[in-house]
XYZ file of C-alpha atoms in Angstrom:
666
model
C 178.674 -44.989 -21.775
C 177.834 -44.022 -18.204
C 179.856 -44.500 -15.071
C 180.852 -48.121 -14.528
C 179.653 -49.861 -11.388
C 182.120 -51.756 -9.230
C 181.307 -54.955 -7.364
C 181.390 -58.736 -7.391
C 179.780 -60.013 -10.602
C 177.905 -63.289 -10.636
C 178.771 -65.954 -13.181
C 175.814 -66.989 -15.303
C 174.556 -70.003 -13.274
C 174.251 -67.779 -10.182
C 173.009 -64.756 -12.138
C 170.254 -66.865 -13.702
C 168.874 -67.701 -10.257
C 168.571 -63.979 -9.476
C 167.173 -62.832 -12.833
C 163.514 -62.619 -11.786
C 164.520 -60.832 -8.610
C 166.412 -58.166 -10.558
C 163.571 -57.738 -13.060
C 161.030 -57.208 -10.289
C 163.234 -54.696 -8.479
C 163.928 -52.961 -11.771
C 160.197 -52.523 -12.313
C 159.802 -51.059 -8.820
C 162.602 -48.569 -9.524
C 160.922 -47.667 -12.812
C 157.628 -47.052 -11.029
C 159.434 -44.821 -8.524
C 160.778 -42.783 -11.444
C 157.335 -42.739 -13.029
C 155.636 -41.421 -9.913
C 158.272 -38.753 -9.435
C 158.832 -37.606 -13.018
C 155.723 -38.310 -15.099
C 154.564 -34.747 -14.586
C 157.932 -33.051 -15.161
C 157.361 -30.053 -17.407
C 159.375 -27.434 -19.215
C 162.714 -29.146 -19.049
C 165.261 -27.401 -21.217
C 165.327 -28.595 -24.816
C 168.852 -29.989 -24.952
C 170.735 -32.556 -26.984
C 174.122 -34.223 -27.154
C 176.200 -36.357 -29.476
C 178.538 -39.281 -28.840
C 181.582 -39.872 -31.035
C 183.536 -43.128 -30.788
C 187.138 -43.500 -31.960
C 189.422 -46.392 -32.820
C 192.969 -45.772 -31.565
C 195.436 -47.044 -34.150
C 199.218 -47.366 -33.921
C 201.363 -47.154 -37.042
C 204.524 -49.133 -37.738
C 205.562 -47.019 -40.692
C 208.832 -48.812 -41.355
C 206.857 -52.059 -41.797
C 203.851 -50.466 -43.548
C 201.580 -51.911 -40.881
C 198.886 -50.475 -38.654
C 197.471 -52.088 -35.509
C 194.893 -51.341 -32.868
C 196.422 -49.794 -29.759
C 195.159 -51.263 -26.485
C 196.142 -48.173 -24.496
C 192.682 -46.865 -23.676
C 193.404 -46.791 -19.923
C 196.729 -45.008 -20.402
C 195.166 -42.366 -22.638
C 192.305 -41.713 -20.216
C 194.765 -41.472 -17.344
C 196.877 -38.968 -19.297
C 193.781 -36.893 -19.989
C 192.786 -36.955 -16.316
C 196.266 -35.884 -15.189
C 196.543 -32.979 -17.633
C 196.857 -29.869 -15.433
C 195.394 -27.526 -18.025
C 192.350 -29.742 -18.501
C 191.949 -30.152 -14.733
C 191.952 -26.370 -14.289
C 189.092 -26.243 -16.786
C 187.103 -28.728 -14.717
C 188.426 -32.089 -15.878
C 187.408 -34.326 -18.755
C 187.340 -37.988 -17.584
C 184.292 -38.604 -15.353
C 185.379 -42.169 -14.580
C 188.666 -40.981 -13.071
C 187.946 -37.540 -11.621
C 185.219 -35.260 -10.311
C 184.050 -32.954 -13.066
C 183.518 -29.255 -12.379
C 182.097 -27.326 -15.298
C 184.154 -24.220 -15.987
C 185.011 -21.879 -18.831
C 184.633 -23.386 -22.292
C 183.438 -26.770 -20.994
C 186.157 -29.094 -22.247
C 184.895 -32.288 -23.896
C 184.410 -35.437 -21.839
C 186.110 -38.754 -22.569
C 184.807 -42.170 -21.575
C 185.944 -45.804 -21.788
C 184.256 -48.158 -24.211
C 184.000 -51.937 -24.608
C 187.182 -52.294 -26.626
C 190.525 -51.339 -25.081
C 191.275 -49.768 -28.468
C 188.279 -47.394 -28.271
C 187.471 -43.987 -26.818
C 184.150 -42.209 -26.544
C 183.926 -38.408 -26.531
C 180.976 -36.130 -25.810
C 180.608 -32.354 -25.567
C 181.452 -30.890 -22.162
C 177.886 -29.701 -21.751
C 174.662 -30.475 -23.647
C 173.906 -28.466 -26.740
C 170.995 -26.052 -26.685
C 168.534 -25.806 -29.528
C 169.498 -22.321 -30.636
C 170.826 -22.209 -34.175
C 174.170 -20.753 -33.152
C 174.742 -23.844 -31.016
C 174.453 -25.975 -34.144
C 177.390 -24.133 -35.670
C 179.566 -24.985 -32.659
C 179.172 -28.737 -33.121
C 181.782 -29.295 -35.825
C 184.502 -27.177 -34.128
C 183.803 -29.035 -30.882
C 184.168 -32.407 -32.602
C 187.487 -31.273 -34.072
C 188.578 -30.082 -30.621
C 187.812 -33.483 -29.122
C 189.968 -35.248 -31.686
C 192.836 -32.796 -31.125
C 192.696 -33.271 -27.355
C 192.606 -37.047 -27.721
C 195.534 -37.073 -30.146
C 197.573 -34.767 -27.877
C 197.449 -37.462 -25.175
C 198.526 -40.342 -27.395
C 201.895 -41.621 -28.513
C 203.406 -39.975 -31.615
C 202.593 -43.040 -33.748
C 198.964 -43.225 -32.573
C 195.883 -41.543 -34.024
C 192.137 -41.519 -33.202
C 190.265 -42.483 -36.374
C 186.527 -42.682 -36.840
C 186.049 -45.890 -38.785
C 183.219 -48.199 -37.754
C 185.471 -51.233 -37.484
C 189.175 -51.930 -37.813
C 189.556 -53.674 -41.203
C 191.733 -56.516 -39.918
C 190.239 -57.140 -36.479
C 190.509 -60.905 -35.904
C 193.042 -61.843 -38.584
C 195.710 -64.471 -37.998
C 198.576 -61.974 -38.055
C 199.130 -59.599 -35.073
C 196.591 -56.780 -35.346
C 196.861 -55.367 -31.810
C 199.640 -53.817 -29.769
C 200.664 -55.047 -27.325
C 200.044 -58.547 -28.643
C 198.054 -61.167 -26.715
C 197.164 -64.654 -27.997
C 193.509 -65.502 -28.704
C 191.281 -68.095 -27.035
C 191.097 -66.784 -23.476
C 188.689 -68.052 -20.819
C 186.135 -65.222 -21.123
C 185.656 -64.795 -24.884
C 186.944 -68.248 -25.877
C 187.384 -66.802 -29.348
C 189.515 -68.377 -32.060
C 190.433 -64.917 -33.274
C 190.499 -62.442 -30.366
C 192.190 -62.401 -26.949
C 190.289 -61.606 -23.764
C 192.627 -58.639 -23.300
C 191.019 -56.841 -26.242
C 188.063 -55.941 -24.019
C 188.041 -53.203 -21.389
C 189.349 -54.880 -18.211
C 186.568 -53.421 -16.044
C 184.842 -56.498 -14.663
C 181.517 -55.599 -16.293
C 182.788 -56.168 -19.829
C 184.417 -59.616 -19.613
C 181.479 -60.741 -17.457
C 179.014 -59.457 -20.055
C 180.802 -61.366 -22.811
C 181.197 -64.554 -20.768
C 177.601 -64.587 -19.510
C 176.151 -64.018 -22.987
C 178.154 -67.027 -24.169
C 177.122 -69.084 -21.139
C 173.457 -68.188 -21.447
C 173.431 -69.154 -25.124
C 175.159 -72.445 -24.374
C 177.652 -71.727 -27.161
C 179.663 -68.878 -28.604
C 177.963 -66.112 -30.538
C 177.791 -66.714 -34.277
C 178.432 -63.783 -36.598
C 178.307 -64.682 -40.288
C 178.646 -61.850 -42.809
C 178.298 -62.578 -46.533
C 181.585 -62.301 -48.429
C 181.808 -59.891 -51.375
C 182.279 -62.020 -54.482
C 184.889 -60.382 -56.655
C 186.317 -61.592 -59.975
C 188.811 -64.017 -58.409
C 187.070 -64.855 -55.150
C 186.986 -68.681 -54.797
C 183.424 -69.975 -54.982
C 182.018 -71.459 -52.917
C 184.110 -69.495 -50.450
C 185.108 -70.923 -47.091
C 186.609 -68.707 -44.403
C 190.305 -69.680 -44.451
C 190.940 -68.290 -40.952
C 188.752 -70.865 -39.161
C 190.599 -73.584 -37.233
C 188.410 -76.676 -37.232
C 190.959 -78.634 -35.175
C 191.046 -76.310 -32.156
C 189.926 -78.103 -28.972
C 190.874 -75.808 -26.092
C 187.317 -75.048 -24.870
C 184.041 -77.009 -25.164
C 182.660 -74.201 -27.356
C 185.380 -74.879 -29.918
C 183.042 -77.636 -31.140
C 180.747 -74.907 -32.532
C 182.613 -74.739 -35.834
C 182.386 -78.509 -36.210
C 178.638 -78.333 -35.608
C 177.788 -75.908 -38.387
C 178.458 -72.465 -36.884
C 180.383 -71.421 -40.015
C 178.380 -70.748 -43.186
C 179.749 -71.146 -46.695
C 180.386 -67.833 -48.473
C 180.393 -65.970 -45.150
C 183.030 -64.303 -42.980
C 182.812 -66.022 -39.585
C 183.318 -64.270 -36.235
C 182.753 -65.711 -32.775
C 182.978 -63.044 -30.069
C 181.121 -60.072 -28.646
C 184.081 -57.805 -29.415
C 183.449 -58.141 -33.160
C 180.222 -56.231 -32.566
C 180.788 -54.067 -29.524
C 184.192 -53.128 -30.909
C 182.337 -51.082 -33.541
C 182.084 -47.290 -33.475
C 178.932 -45.296 -34.149
C 177.388 -41.830 -33.940
C 174.546 -41.466 -31.413
C 172.347 -38.476 -30.618
C 170.348 -38.001 -27.404
C 167.559 -35.429 -27.004
C 166.119 -34.117 -23.761
C 162.504 -33.132 -24.311
C 160.363 -30.655 -22.437
C 158.130 -33.415 -21.030
C 157.241 -37.076 -21.379
C 154.584 -36.389 -24.024
C 157.105 -34.786 -26.340
C 159.618 -37.542 -25.637
C 157.160 -40.266 -26.536
C 156.242 -38.466 -29.745
C 159.877 -38.121 -30.837
C 160.580 -41.752 -30.019
C 157.784 -42.855 -32.327
C 158.370 -40.403 -35.159
C 162.141 -40.911 -35.337
C 161.806 -44.689 -35.348
C 160.886 -45.064 -39.070
C 163.848 -42.817 -39.943
C 166.339 -45.245 -38.380
C 166.849 -47.575 -41.363
C 167.048 -44.614 -43.749
C 169.823 -42.999 -41.726
C 171.600 -46.340 -41.366
C 171.735 -46.727 -45.152
C 172.675 -43.071 -45.675
C 175.627 -43.305 -43.261
C 176.834 -46.733 -44.468
C 180.538 -47.126 -43.633
C 181.307 -50.811 -42.875
C 182.330 -52.894 -45.925
C 185.240 -54.841 -44.365
C 185.373 -57.535 -41.668
C 188.355 -59.579 -40.514
C 190.469 -58.686 -43.537
C 187.801 -59.450 -46.170
C 185.436 -57.310 -48.211
C 181.871 -58.021 -47.134
C 178.766 -57.985 -49.297
C 177.081 -55.641 -46.821
C 177.686 -51.964 -46.053
C 176.617 -51.448 -42.422
C 177.382 -52.804 -38.956
C 173.949 -53.335 -37.383
C 173.278 -57.061 -37.905
C 176.855 -57.925 -37.006
C 176.521 -56.264 -33.600
C 173.097 -57.847 -33.198
C 174.566 -61.324 -33.668
C 177.608 -60.535 -31.503
C 175.462 -59.901 -28.398
C 172.651 -62.341 -29.140
C 172.148 -64.274 -25.902
C 169.075 -66.221 -27.008
C 169.020 -69.932 -26.357
C 168.077 -72.447 -29.041
C 164.602 -72.657 -27.522
C 164.166 -68.878 -27.650
C 165.413 -68.876 -31.243
C 162.820 -71.491 -32.168
C 165.427 -74.135 -33.031
C 164.166 -76.403 -30.251
C 160.738 -76.817 -28.584
C 160.142 -74.678 -25.498
C 160.885 -76.677 -22.363
C 163.084 -74.617 -20.064
C 162.604 -71.110 -21.431
C 159.515 -68.946 -21.208
C 158.966 -67.958 -24.835
C 160.333 -67.715 -28.326
C 161.954 -64.317 -28.915
C 162.026 -63.080 -32.531
C 164.885 -60.567 -32.159
C 168.287 -60.212 -30.526
C 168.802 -57.789 -27.647
C 170.438 -55.537 -30.253
C 167.720 -54.954 -32.815
C 165.289 -52.516 -34.334
C 162.423 -51.242 -32.212
C 159.376 -53.398 -31.624
C 157.088 -50.831 -29.957
C 155.449 -47.452 -30.415
C 154.722 -45.529 -27.202
C 153.090 -42.184 -28.015
C 149.493 -41.557 -27.007
C 148.939 -40.019 -30.405
C 145.449 -40.673 -31.816
C 147.116 -41.255 -35.191
C 148.816 -44.375 -33.795
C 146.769 -47.253 -35.175
C 146.610 -50.751 -33.764
C 147.661 -52.022 -37.175
C 151.062 -50.334 -36.801
C 151.996 -52.466 -33.801
C 154.177 -55.582 -33.914
C 151.827 -58.599 -34.048
C 154.583 -60.871 -32.681
C 155.504 -58.686 -29.706
C 156.508 -60.700 -26.639
C 155.603 -59.140 -23.281
C 156.037 -60.209 -19.659
C 152.371 -60.039 -18.653
C 153.006 -60.089 -14.907
C 155.410 -57.162 -15.092
C 153.059 -55.271 -17.379
C 150.233 -55.762 -14.880
C 152.469 -54.448 -12.088
C 153.316 -51.339 -14.108
C 149.634 -50.697 -14.810
C 148.802 -51.200 -11.130
C 151.425 -48.542 -10.430
C 149.601 -46.083 -12.687
C 151.466 -46.455 -15.977
C 149.354 -46.413 -19.135
C 149.022 -49.516 -21.295
C 151.288 -48.366 -24.168
C 154.267 -47.484 -22.021
C 153.730 -50.488 -19.742
C 153.775 -52.702 -22.839
C 157.047 -51.113 -23.987
C 158.905 -51.732 -20.736
C 157.333 -55.157 -20.183
C 158.691 -56.080 -23.609
C 162.207 -54.912 -22.729
C 162.014 -56.875 -19.483
C 161.478 -60.249 -21.176
C 165.290 -60.364 -21.246
C 167.477 -61.643 -18.465
C 169.908 -59.281 -16.741
C 173.345 -60.399 -17.914
C 175.647 -58.723 -15.392
C 174.491 -58.793 -11.757
C 176.658 -57.558 -8.897
C 176.216 -59.472 -5.658
C 176.350 -56.276 -3.593
C 173.282 -54.896 -5.419
C 171.069 -57.755 -4.210
C 171.165 -56.817 -0.520
C 168.255 -54.374 -0.500
C 166.039 -52.432 -2.893
C 166.856 -48.726 -3.099
C 164.091 -46.777 -4.824
C 166.366 -43.750 -5.048
C 168.647 -45.622 -7.434
C 168.122 -46.976 -10.944
C 170.707 -49.774 -11.026
C 168.314 -52.691 -11.486
C 166.191 -50.829 -14.015
C 169.250 -49.777 -16.016
C 170.567 -53.336 -15.891
C 167.767 -54.295 -18.289
C 167.187 -50.947 -19.998
C 170.830 -50.405 -20.984
C 171.301 -53.925 -22.377
C 168.331 -53.624 -24.723
C 170.238 -52.028 -27.580
C 167.405 -51.035 -29.902
C 167.765 -48.423 -32.621
C 165.775 -45.988 -30.487
C 165.931 -45.763 -26.703
C 163.407 -44.023 -24.440
C 165.225 -42.882 -21.305
C 163.427 -41.926 -18.087
C 165.056 -39.248 -15.901
C 167.589 -40.400 -13.316
C 167.110 -39.360 -9.703
C 168.181 -35.751 -10.061
C 166.330 -32.530 -10.653
C 168.249 -31.375 -13.711
C 167.635 -34.192 -16.215
C 164.400 -34.782 -18.065
C 162.872 -37.428 -20.325
C 165.248 -38.302 -23.136
C 165.225 -40.063 -26.498
C 168.335 -41.621 -28.021
C 168.756 -42.060 -31.786
C 171.197 -44.955 -32.264
C 171.344 -46.355 -35.827
C 173.861 -44.062 -37.565
C 177.340 -45.234 -38.575
C 180.324 -43.139 -37.539
C 181.757 -41.070 -40.396
C 185.388 -40.524 -41.351
C 185.443 -36.731 -40.824
C 184.174 -34.377 -38.167
C 182.358 -32.412 -40.876
C 180.292 -35.465 -41.807
C 179.536 -36.382 -38.192
C 178.469 -32.808 -37.489
C 176.313 -32.764 -40.624
C 174.377 -35.893 -39.696
C 174.008 -34.754 -36.078
C 172.670 -31.354 -37.099
C 170.330 -32.903 -39.666
C 168.714 -35.157 -37.071
C 168.341 -32.206 -34.677
C 166.610 -30.157 -37.372
C 164.345 -33.103 -38.224
C 163.173 -33.228 -34.605
C 162.392 -29.519 -34.745
C 160.377 -29.990 -37.939
C 158.510 -32.959 -36.425
C 157.468 -30.952 -33.387
C 156.792 -27.716 -35.254
C 154.638 -29.206 -38.001
C 153.279 -32.171 -36.002
C 154.599 -34.517 -38.682
C 153.458 -38.115 -38.929
C 155.943 -40.760 -40.125
C 154.104 -43.799 -38.744
C 154.444 -47.055 -40.672
C 153.836 -50.547 -39.291
C 156.657 -51.692 -37.009
C 157.131 -54.738 -39.230
C 158.016 -52.450 -42.146
C 160.705 -50.713 -40.104
C 162.116 -54.144 -39.236
C 162.133 -55.026 -42.931
C 163.736 -51.680 -43.773
C 166.564 -52.373 -41.323
C 167.365 -55.556 -43.232
C 167.266 -53.685 -46.536
C 169.707 -51.065 -45.211
C 172.442 -53.728 -45.052
C 172.488 -54.296 -48.806
C 175.503 -53.069 -50.697
C 174.828 -49.532 -51.994
C 171.333 -49.664 -50.469
C 171.280 -45.875 -50.477
C 171.142 -45.970 -54.293
C 169.840 -49.386 -55.266
C 167.162 -50.274 -52.715
C 163.726 -49.009 -51.746
C 162.310 -48.579 -48.257
C 158.772 -48.501 -46.922
C 157.920 -44.936 -45.936
C 154.798 -42.923 -45.222
C 153.447 -41.042 -48.236
C 151.828 -38.098 -46.460
C 153.512 -36.815 -43.282
C 151.204 -33.880 -42.701
C 148.502 -33.843 -40.019
C 144.890 -33.979 -41.084
C 144.253 -30.740 -39.212
C 145.727 -27.302 -39.681
C 148.862 -26.535 -37.698
C 150.048 -23.006 -37.253
C 153.720 -22.816 -36.204
C 154.365 -20.329 -33.431
C 157.949 -19.160 -33.076
C 159.795 -18.809 -29.804
C 161.982 -15.824 -30.629
C 164.550 -16.573 -27.923
C 165.243 -20.137 -28.940
C 164.377 -20.048 -32.615
C 162.063 -23.007 -32.118
C 158.618 -23.292 -33.606
C 155.948 -25.214 -31.745
C 152.614 -26.282 -33.214
C 149.426 -24.499 -32.342
C 146.806 -27.092 -33.229
C 143.366 -25.986 -34.244
C 141.808 -29.295 -33.261
C 142.698 -32.747 -32.060
C 143.931 -34.875 -34.974
C 141.387 -37.445 -36.078
C 142.077 -41.140 -35.764
C 142.972 -42.344 -39.269
C 140.730 -44.711 -41.169
C 141.089 -46.696 -44.361
C 143.541 -49.448 -45.263
C 146.920 -49.053 -43.582
C 148.591 -50.302 -46.758
C 147.470 -47.130 -48.550
C 149.465 -44.941 -46.153
C 152.962 -46.009 -47.212
C 154.883 -47.154 -50.268
C 158.369 -48.168 -51.322
C 160.658 -45.175 -51.899
C 164.321 -44.643 -52.644
C 166.492 -42.872 -50.076
C 166.737 -39.993 -52.545
C 162.943 -39.669 -52.603
C 162.732 -39.822 -48.808
C 165.477 -37.246 -48.271
C 165.009 -34.940 -51.257
C 161.354 -35.543 -52.122
C 159.191 -37.072 -54.833
C 157.476 -33.903 -55.919
C 157.582 -32.857 -59.545
C 155.482 -30.622 -61.770
C 153.117 -33.486 -62.448
C 153.170 -35.411 -59.152
C 152.855 -34.196 -55.554
C 154.391 -37.102 -53.660
C 156.354 -37.257 -50.409
C 157.849 -33.775 -49.861
C 161.259 -34.995 -48.655
C 162.982 -34.585 -45.285
C 165.337 -31.855 -46.485
C 162.480 -29.724 -47.911
C 160.624 -30.222 -44.609
C 163.677 -28.961 -42.728
C 163.967 -26.041 -45.140
C 160.298 -25.203 -44.565
C 160.931 -25.257 -40.836
C 163.939 -22.946 -41.198
C 161.811 -20.612 -43.332
C 159.246 -20.443 -40.540
C 161.680 -19.211 -37.885
C 164.081 -16.346 -37.563
C 167.490 -17.527 -38.819
C 170.131 -15.009 -39.830
C 171.646 -15.270 -43.305
C 175.110 -16.288 -42.109
C 173.744 -19.140 -40.002
C 171.452 -20.291 -42.802
C 174.407 -20.443 -45.207
C 176.441 -22.492 -42.740
C 173.565 -24.904 -42.191
C 173.248 -25.258 -45.961
C 176.748 -26.801 -46.055
C 175.598 -29.616 -43.817
C 172.233 -30.143 -45.485
C 173.969 -30.159 -48.865
C 176.053 -33.166 -47.815
C 172.897 -35.062 -46.836
C 171.166 -34.160 -50.105
C 174.083 -35.260 -52.260
C 174.662 -38.508 -50.355
C 171.014 -39.405 -50.873
C 171.078 -38.557 -54.583
C 174.346 -40.377 -55.221
C 176.285 -37.254 -56.156
C 178.510 -38.002 -53.178
C 179.490 -41.500 -52.048
C 178.877 -43.134 -48.699
C 181.926 -44.057 -46.646
C 181.286 -47.729 -47.440
C 181.388 -47.113 -51.189
C 184.577 -45.045 -50.904
C 186.341 -47.660 -48.744
C 185.334 -50.484 -51.087
C 186.543 -48.482 -54.077
C 189.849 -47.695 -52.338
C 190.492 -51.381 -51.666
C 189.523 -52.543 -55.156
C 191.737 -49.861 -56.724
C 194.776 -50.666 -54.600
C 197.807 -52.029 -56.447
C 198.068 -55.021 -54.088
C 194.414 -56.021 -54.290
C 194.059 -59.253 -56.246
C 190.286 -59.110 -56.869
C 189.881 -61.961 -54.361
C 188.077 -60.093 -51.521
C 191.231 -60.086 -49.342
C 192.298 -56.847 -47.597
C 195.934 -57.521 -46.732
C 198.150 -55.675 -44.243
C 199.536 -53.190 -46.783
C 196.076 -52.325 -48.106
C 194.846 -51.870 -44.536
C 197.812 -49.627 -43.699
C 197.296 -47.441 -46.765
C 193.543 -47.278 -46.134
C 193.939 -46.139 -42.524
C 196.609 -43.618 -43.558
C 194.217 -42.276 -46.185
C 191.442 -42.042 -43.609
C 193.716 -40.016 -41.333
C 194.655 -37.718 -44.212
C 191.003 -37.198 -45.158
C 190.175 -36.489 -41.517
C 192.739 -33.703 -41.496
C 192.111 -32.254 -44.972
C 188.359 -32.973 -45.344
C 188.437 -32.741 -49.106
C 190.286 -29.444 -49.209
C 193.091 -31.013 -51.276
C 190.531 -31.633 -54.053
C 191.711 -35.230 -54.399
C 191.523 -37.690 -51.508
C 187.969 -38.313 -50.346
C 186.428 -35.908 -52.838
C 183.919 -38.582 -53.870
C 182.514 -38.461 -50.308
C 182.915 -34.773 -49.481
C 182.952 -32.910 -52.771
C 185.838 -30.956 -54.265
C 187.235 -27.778 -52.817
C 185.002 -27.920 -49.773
């Protein structure tokens, strides 16, 4: 999360009047960036990761664990640490950062007051030795964070807190629910970061919708789960706010866990990777080629089987966040005829991608989303400003949304040396890939953000998935790989990724042949260890039925390959990475270390090692207090979080706890 703007936010009725104004100014700022940066070349190939933590507080004498709302206190303690200040500082929101010495990690606020975000102190390079520094750096971040917490607090990397929104106190300090901003039956306003942007974002999403957000997650039906199941935490008699009528008008679904606030989604943790590319062409290619991998990595990192004290019948967070920030009106959803709104919008603001943007001749018209909604006037303005049709379509699609948080001070005049209006729309389109133009500085280039992965329990796992995605990008660029499938299939794959044990039991649409139709000769850059393709000819535009280019595959087949002695199918992402590593100069020690990380990915895909979601579900169902009724009570939650902390520290080295996820004797 970037630096937070300060100003006077407009409530939704006033913000709505200014929405077109902000969109138009945002497009002008984008065109200013385009004119300045479209020709930027030879930017350093850099990347970075973002780790998000939940801060928990134990009450060991009571066998309880709660979320600690001390984000601001922890950040302040970090900023005031003399040793960290001497090394340049580590909290950009509270101090000027000067990069010195070992580049201490940076810490940032997040939506929830119980969350922290941490990033490396400087971007990673693409040299192989840099990859081996990732895991130690992640461990360092956790140590620094813990050192600035209370003795009973700990930074865990679970996607969600298992009992967020239960009727018993689950936060410390305690605040009652049903405040003016969230108007939630289950959560207090004080659970959100107090910076004015966050409560305004939540309130204006609710106001724009005309009702509270509706998050319904299917309940896991165990042996003694009542059926049909009705969420016992819902108060149908509550009448404090007009939106309390939602539950009496059908907002709650049978056999579903019901949640009613943005914090149920944006209070989730994830692992995100951002790449800076050498130019816009390379950035657009990576955006497209990584997009079909999103659902696969979502399923492979599954870690979210519990909501609001109940086992869910899903394994990942994505749709829950999507519903928690869905600001679409009933007209935009298609529930009512269009009268006041401009169009029906098929997806939430938080959704899978709907566009491809690379000017790759292999990109076929048939791959594009046939239901894509675009603001034609804004697209025409972008094309008048010199932007090509593909990229203009992409941004004109993002800009069909309304800006949710508008600061009155930003409406005084248009500053083409800033990006505030552009980022207002860009940063609140939370798609599983994000294409990021350079800000107004000379040091930053075109970037691509990979957003679907779930946070993992240990730093080893988070490092492994980060490194794997980095190596995939190197293989894509080195071998000019082609993973294109129709956008609609990626959308379908994202839905499939939510299924319980999707990594083992489901199949995903994936391209059968990733290799270019022309010869590519990798040429190694000896200083960076990176191979770049040396094409013999321009790739031909593909012909033939699109349906013949892809098929349903298991995650194991996608990651480890379909090839056998009798069938040459999809080669597998790990074998492609191995082929890339074989093509460049990697010393034996580094190769062995990388093999540890790739081995985790291989075994997760094959089922030899469990996902976090499977391990958590198994832990709950094996607990002595679990009554096979889908309920995760306070004692189970306490023991689970304690186990997560222990696994974080031991990482499977005790040969017992977490071995199903990490292997034995790691």
